[in-house]
Amino acid sequence: MAENVTTRCAPGAATRQQALGGTGQPQLGSMSTMFRGHFEHAIDAKGRTSLPSRFRDVLAAANDLRMVITPALFDPCLHAYPMKAWEELEAKIAALPQFDSNVVAFRRRYLSAAVECDLDKQGRILIPPSLREHASLTKDVLWAGMGQTIELWSKERWQAAQQMSEVELQSFKTAIAEQFRL
């Protein structure tokens, strides 16, 4: 399926080829572990979907193609982390109070549902049935780069999540302006 690119691969790069150092291969330092853009793909009946090639390039630049996928807590999508980012999150969570009820609930809902996924030779990831069900992944999916992580949505739910009323849009504009001091 065609990839719908919304942003450039690396700051200042006019093309993907330039972002890859003109060689077609990721160059150390040319792409950080930042995932940008959103890409539409299909998911097959077995739960396999292709990781967008730009996202694979980011993982390859870090020399680790492993990912951890877990259900989002507050949205009908999945969160995907490169292994290193997931391990950093686990370390932060391990430092939290062991018997705090919110920490326990977070660990049960987020950590225990996480699945380590490897890319196959075709660049696909197998999404387990429980995670597919959480995000309603059936046919068309959308990978959304979120900086250091990725979200995986059903295309329909992504489109619905993007809808805002005029009041919601104005509130969003105000909050963003305040947050970023624009």
PDB file of C-alpha atoms in Angstrom:
ATOM      1  CA  MET A   1       0.000   0.000   0.000  1.00  0.00           C
ATOM      2  CA  ALA A   2       1.248   3.522  -0.715  1.00  0.00           C
ATOM      3  CA  GLU A   3       2.728   5.516   2.109  1.00  0.00           C
ATOM      4  CA  ASN A   4       1.208   8.924   2.779  1.00  0.00           C
ATOM      5  CA  VAL A   5       4.105  11.074   3.975  1.00  0.00           C
ATOM      6  CA  THR A   6       3.194  14.205   5.899  1.00  0.00           C
ATOM      7  CA  THR A   7       6.629  15.364   6.998  1.00  0.00           C
ATOM      8  CA  ARG A   8      10.245  15.046   5.964  1.00  0.00           C
ATOM      9  CA  CYS A   9      12.434  12.274   7.244  1.00  0.00           C
ATOM     10  CA  ALA A  10      15.107  14.532   8.714  1.00  0.00           C
ATOM     11  CA  PRO A  11      15.232  18.277   9.387  1.00  0.00           C
ATOM     12  CA  GLY A  12      16.507  20.180   6.383  1.00  0.00           C
ATOM     13  CA  ALA A  13      16.487  17.171   4.081  1.00  0.00           C
ATOM     14  CA  ALA A  14      14.742  17.855   0.807  1.00  0.00           C
ATOM     15  CA  THR A  15      14.337  14.180   0.001  1.00  0.00           C
ATOM     16  CA  ARG A  16      14.478  10.852   1.756  1.00  0.00           C
ATOM     17  CA  GLN A  17      17.623  10.031  -0.235  1.00  0.00           C
ATOM     18  CA  GLN A  18      19.355  13.134   1.186  1.00  0.00           C
ATOM     19  CA  ALA A  19      18.193  12.247   4.703  1.00  0.00           C
ATOM     20  CA  LEU A  20      19.860   8.885   4.235  1.00  0.00           C
ATOM     21  CA  GLY A  21      23.139  10.547   3.294  1.00  0.00           C
ATOM     22  CA  GLY A  22      22.644  10.087  -0.449  1.00  0.00           C
ATOM     23  CA  THR A  23      23.417   6.380  -0.145  1.00  0.00           C
ATOM     24  CA  GLY A  24      19.946   5.030   0.476  1.00  0.00           C
ATOM     25  CA  GLN A  25      21.244   3.693   3.794  1.00  0.00           C
ATOM     26  CA  PRO A  26      20.666   5.336   7.188  1.00  0.00           C
ATOM     27  CA  GLN A  27      23.658   7.389   8.274  1.00  0.00           C
ATOM     28  CA  LEU A  28      24.471   7.555  11.955  1.00  0.00           C
ATOM     29  CA  GLY A  29      23.306  10.906  13.257  1.00  0.00           C
ATOM     30  CA  SER A  30      21.234  11.756  10.174  1.00  0.00           C
ATOM     31  CA  MET A  31      18.066  10.296  11.661  1.00  0.00           C
ATOM     32  CA  SER A  32      17.539  10.151  15.388  1.00  0.00           C
ATOM     33  CA  THR A  33      15.013   7.814  16.898  1.00  0.00           C
ATOM     34  CA  MET A  34      12.268  10.209  15.916  1.00  0.00           C
ATOM     35  CA  PHE A  35       9.272   8.824  14.080  1.00  0.00           C
ATOM     36  CA  ARG A  36       7.516  11.366  11.866  1.00  0.00           C
ATOM     37  CA  GLY A  37       4.556  11.271   9.518  1.00  0.00           C
ATOM     38  CA  HIS A  38       1.630   8.946   9.137  1.00  0.00           C
ATOM     39  CA  PHE A  39       1.312   6.023   6.781  1.00  0.00           C
ATOM     40  CA  GLU A  40      -1.590   3.871   5.685  1.00  0.00           C
ATOM     41  CA  HIS A  41      -1.116   0.118   5.344  1.00  0.00           C
ATOM     42  CA  ALA A  42      -3.236  -3.025   5.340  1.00  0.00           C
ATOM     43  CA  ILE A  43      -3.367  -5.708   8.004  1.00  0.00           C
ATOM     44  CA  ASP A  44      -3.982  -9.282   6.880  1.00  0.00           C
ATOM     45  CA  ALA A  45      -6.208 -11.922   8.471  1.00  0.00           C
ATOM     46  CA  LYS A  46      -3.226 -13.302  10.407  1.00  0.00           C
ATOM     47  CA  GLY A  47      -2.566  -9.882  11.953  1.00  0.00           C
ATOM     48  CA  ARG A  48       0.521  -8.988   9.927  1.00  0.00           C
ATOM     49  CA  THR A  49       1.082  -5.401   8.835  1.00  0.00           C
ATOM     50  CA  SER A  50       4.076  -3.695   7.293  1.00  0.00           C
ATOM     51  CA  LEU A  51       5.998  -1.243   9.376  1.00  0.00           C
ATOM     52  CA  PRO A  52       6.460   1.858   7.182  1.00  0.00           C
ATOM     53  CA  SER A  53       9.853   1.864   5.493  1.00  0.00           C
ATOM     54  CA  ARG A  54      10.774   5.207   7.057  1.00  0.00           C
ATOM     55  CA  PHE A  55      10.124   3.796  10.494  1.00  0.00           C
ATOM     56  CA  ARG A  56      12.195   0.704   9.635  1.00  0.00           C
ATOM     57  CA  ASP A  57      15.004   3.056   8.579  1.00  0.00           C
ATOM     58  CA  VAL A  58      14.906   4.750  11.983  1.00  0.00           C
ATOM     59  CA  LEU A  59      15.107   1.378  13.751  1.00  0.00           C
ATOM     60  CA  ALA A  60      17.881   0.183  11.437  1.00  0.00           C
ATOM     61  CA  ALA A  61      19.903   3.327  12.182  1.00  0.00           C
ATOM     62  CA  ALA A  62      19.776   2.325  15.852  1.00  0.00           C
ATOM     63  CA  ASN A  63      20.854  -1.240  14.934  1.00  0.00           C
ATOM     64  CA  ASP A  64      17.821  -2.792  16.647  1.00  0.00           C
ATOM     65  CA  LEU A  65      14.693  -3.813  14.731  1.00  0.00           C
ATOM     66  CA  ARG A  66      12.839  -5.048  17.835  1.00  0.00           C
ATOM     67  CA  MET A  67       9.737  -3.232  19.024  1.00  0.00           C
ATOM     68  CA  VAL A  68       7.360  -3.504  21.943  1.00  0.00           C
ATOM     69  CA  ILE A  69       3.659  -2.956  21.290  1.00  0.00           C
ATOM     70  CA  THR A  70       1.091  -2.321  24.019  1.00  0.00           C
ATOM     71  CA  PRO A  71      -2.494  -1.017  24.146  1.00  0.00           C
ATOM     72  CA  ALA A  72      -2.863   2.717  24.640  1.00  0.00           C
ATOM     73  CA  LEU A  73      -4.485   3.513  27.968  1.00  0.00           C
ATOM     74  CA  PHE A  74      -6.765   6.328  26.861  1.00  0.00           C
ATOM     75  CA  ASP A  75      -7.206   5.907  23.099  1.00  0.00           C
ATOM     76  CA  PRO A  76      -8.408   3.034  20.909  1.00  0.00           C
ATOM     77  CA  CYS A  77      -4.956   2.450  19.415  1.00  0.00           C
ATOM     78  CA  LEU A  78      -1.662   0.728  20.148  1.00  0.00           C
ATOM     79  CA  HIS A  79       1.639   2.245  21.238  1.00  0.00           C
ATOM     80  CA  ALA A  80       4.819   0.923  19.637  1.00  0.00           C
ATOM     81  CA  TYR A  81       8.232   1.545  21.166  1.00  0.00           C
ATOM     82  CA  PRO A  82      11.712   0.747  19.895  1.00  0.00           C
ATOM     83  CA  MET A  83      13.229  -1.726  22.357  1.00  0.00           C
ATOM     84  CA  LYS A  84      15.655   0.832  23.824  1.00  0.00           C
ATOM     85  CA  ALA A  85      12.858   3.344  24.505  1.00  0.00           C
ATOM     86  CA  TRP A  86      10.733   0.600  26.075  1.00  0.00           C
ATOM     87  CA  GLU A  87      13.581  -0.469  28.341  1.00  0.00           C
ATOM     88  CA  GLU A  88      14.054   3.148  29.443  1.00  0.00           C
ATOM     89  CA  LEU A  89      10.324   3.362  30.248  1.00  0.00           C
ATOM     90  CA  GLU A  90      10.496   0.091  32.196  1.00  0.00           C
ATOM     91  CA  ALA A  91      13.408   1.448  34.244  1.00  0.00           C
ATOM     92  CA  LYS A  92      11.401   4.569  35.126  1.00  0.00           C
ATOM     93  CA  ILE A  93       8.398   2.458  36.101  1.00  0.00           C
ATOM     94  CA  ALA A  94      10.570   0.139  38.197  1.00  0.00           C
ATOM     95  CA  ALA A  95      11.646   3.165  40.255  1.00  0.00           C
ATOM     96  CA  LEU A  96       8.024   4.018  41.158  1.00  0.00           C
ATOM     97  CA  PRO A  97       6.511   2.966  44.500  1.00  0.00           C
ATOM     98  CA  GLN A  98       5.756  -0.744  44.251  1.00  0.00           C
ATOM     99  CA  PHE A  99       2.551  -0.669  46.312  1.00  0.00           C
ATOM    100  CA  ASP A 100       0.983   2.568  45.044  1.00  0.00           C
ATOM    101  CA  SER A 101      -2.426   1.570  43.662  1.00  0.00           C
ATOM    102  CA  ASN A 102      -2.109   3.789  40.565  1.00  0.00           C
ATOM    103  CA  VAL A 103       1.317   2.393  39.768  1.00  0.00           C
ATOM    104  CA  VAL A 104       0.011  -1.160  40.179  1.00  0.00           C
ATOM    105  CA  ALA A 105      -2.946  -0.385  37.888  1.00  0.00           C
ATOM    106  CA  PHE A 106      -0.616   1.167  35.308  1.00  0.00           C
ATOM    107  CA  ARG A 107       1.681  -1.856  35.365  1.00  0.00           C
ATOM    108  CA  ARG A 108      -1.265  -4.225  34.965  1.00  0.00           C
ATOM    109  CA  ARG A 109      -2.852  -2.336  32.091  1.00  0.00           C
ATOM    110  CA  TYR A 110       0.227  -1.156  30.199  1.00  0.00           C
ATOM    111  CA  LEU A 111       3.251  -3.295  31.039  1.00  0.00           C
ATOM    112  CA  SER A 112       1.587  -6.681  31.354  1.00  0.00           C
ATOM    113  CA  ALA A 113      -0.166  -6.275  27.981  1.00  0.00           C
ATOM    114  CA  ALA A 114       3.065  -5.408  26.152  1.00  0.00           C
ATOM    115  CA  VAL A 115       4.345  -7.771  23.479  1.00  0.00           C
ATOM    116  CA  GLU A 116       7.846  -7.846  22.014  1.00  0.00           C
ATOM    117  CA  CYS A 117       7.632  -7.969  18.218  1.00  0.00           C
ATOM    118  CA  ASP A 118      10.274  -8.655  15.622  1.00  0.00           C
ATOM    119  CA  LEU A 119      10.114  -7.630  11.993  1.00  0.00           C
ATOM    120  CA  ASP A 120       9.988 -10.465   9.497  1.00  0.00           C
ATOM    121  CA  LYS A 121      12.024 -10.439   6.272  1.00  0.00           C
ATOM    122  CA  GLN A 122       9.271  -8.474   4.504  1.00  0.00           C
ATOM    123  CA  GLY A 123       9.300  -5.758   7.198  1.00  0.00           C
ATOM    124  CA  ARG A 124       6.030  -6.899   8.767  1.00  0.00           C
ATOM    125  CA  ILE A 125       5.022  -7.136  12.395  1.00  0.00           C
ATOM    126  CA  LEU A 126       2.564  -9.695  13.730  1.00  0.00           C
ATOM    127  CA  ILE A 127       0.010  -7.992  15.975  1.00  0.00           C
ATOM    128  CA  PRO A 128      -1.475 -10.461  18.510  1.00  0.00           C
ATOM    129  CA  PRO A 129      -5.277 -10.915  18.500  1.00  0.00           C
ATOM    130  CA  SER A 130      -5.817  -9.204  21.880  1.00  0.00           C
ATOM    131  CA  LEU A 131      -4.029  -6.073  20.681  1.00  0.00           C
ATOM    132  CA  ARG A 132      -5.846  -6.123  17.325  1.00  0.00           C
ATOM    133  CA  GLU A 133      -9.123  -6.295  19.212  1.00  0.00           C
ATOM    134  CA  HIS A 134      -8.213  -3.360  21.481  1.00  0.00           C
ATOM    135  CA  ALA A 135      -7.509  -1.118  18.485  1.00  0.00           C
ATOM    136  CA  SER A 136     -10.159  -2.629  16.149  1.00  0.00           C
ATOM    137  CA  LEU A 137      -7.510  -3.489  13.560  1.00  0.00           C
ATOM    138  CA  THR A 138      -9.241  -5.400  10.784  1.00  0.00           C
ATOM    139  CA  LYS A 139      -8.301  -4.172   7.303  1.00  0.00           C
ATOM    140  CA  ASP A 140      -6.838  -0.684   6.927  1.00  0.00           C
ATOM    141  CA  VAL A 141      -4.419   0.605   9.552  1.00  0.00           C
ATOM    142  CA  LEU A 142      -2.570   3.849  10.068  1.00  0.00           C
ATOM    143  CA  TRP A 143       0.883   4.175  11.605  1.00  0.00           C
ATOM    144  CA  ALA A 144       1.393   7.610  13.207  1.00  0.00           C
ATOM    145  CA  GLY A 145       4.859   8.813  14.150  1.00  0.00           C
ATOM    146  CA  MET A 146       4.726  10.431  17.570  1.00  0.00           C
ATOM    147  CA  GLY A 147       8.357  11.439  18.002  1.00  0.00           C
ATOM    148  CA  GLN A 148      10.088   8.715  20.004  1.00  0.00           C
ATOM    149  CA  THR A 149       7.147   6.304  19.747  1.00  0.00           C
ATOM    150  CA  ILE A 150       4.552   5.229  17.198  1.00  0.00           C
ATOM    151  CA  GLU A 151       0.795   4.805  17.387  1.00  0.00           C
ATOM    152  CA  LEU A 152      -1.053   2.147  15.386  1.00  0.00           C
ATOM    153  CA  TRP A 153      -4.715   2.909  14.641  1.00  0.00           C
ATOM    154  CA  SER A 154      -7.500   1.478  12.569  1.00  0.00           C
ATOM    155  CA  LYS A 155      -7.896   3.982   9.737  1.00  0.00           C
ATOM    156  CA  GLU A 156     -11.531   4.634  10.672  1.00  0.00           C
ATOM    157  CA  ARG A 157     -10.762   5.311  14.335  1.00  0.00           C
ATOM    158  CA  TRP A 158      -7.870   7.603  13.379  1.00  0.00           C
ATOM    159  CA  GLN A 159     -10.172   9.668  11.177  1.00  0.00           C
ATOM    160  CA  ALA A 160     -12.781   9.867  13.950  1.00  0.00           C
ATOM    161  CA  ALA A 161     -10.138  10.914  16.508  1.00  0.00           C
ATOM    162  CA  GLN A 162      -9.050  13.788  14.244  1.00  0.00           C
ATOM    163  CA  GLN A 163     -12.515  15.358  14.161  1.00  0.00           C
ATOM    164  CA  MET A 164     -13.024  18.462  16.339  1.00  0.00           C
ATOM    165  CA  SER A 165     -15.929  20.824  16.775  1.00  0.00           C
ATOM    166  CA  GLU A 166     -15.263  24.568  16.501  1.00  0.00           C
ATOM    167  CA  VAL A 167     -15.295  24.844  20.309  1.00  0.00           C
ATOM    168  CA  GLU A 168     -12.860  21.926  20.683  1.00  0.00           C
ATOM    169  CA  LEU A 169     -10.606  23.374  17.977  1.00  0.00           C
ATOM    170  CA  GLN A 170     -10.501  26.793  19.639  1.00  0.00           C
ATOM    171  CA  SER A 171      -9.749  25.241  23.029  1.00  0.00           C
ATOM    172  CA  PHE A 172      -7.003  23.146  21.417  1.00  0.00           C
ATOM    173  CA  LYS A 173      -5.454  26.210  19.753  1.00  0.00           C
ATOM    174  CA  THR A 174      -5.419  28.080  23.064  1.00  0.00           C
ATOM    175  CA  ALA A 175      -3.893  25.165  24.967  1.00  0.00           C
ATOM    176  CA  ILE A 176      -1.169  24.633  22.360  1.00  0.00           C
ATOM    177  CA  ALA A 177      -0.359  28.351  22.237  1.00  0.00           C
ATOM    178  CA  GLU A 178       0.004  28.412  26.018  1.00  0.00           C
ATOM    179  CA  GLN A 179       1.985  25.177  26.198  1.00  0.00           C
ATOM    180  CA  PHE A 180       4.487  26.223  23.532  1.00  0.00           C
ATOM    181  CA  ARG A 181       4.315  29.928  24.364  1.00  0.00           C
ATOM    182  CA  LEU A 182       3.366  30.797  20.788  1.00  0.00           C
TER     183      LEU A 182
END
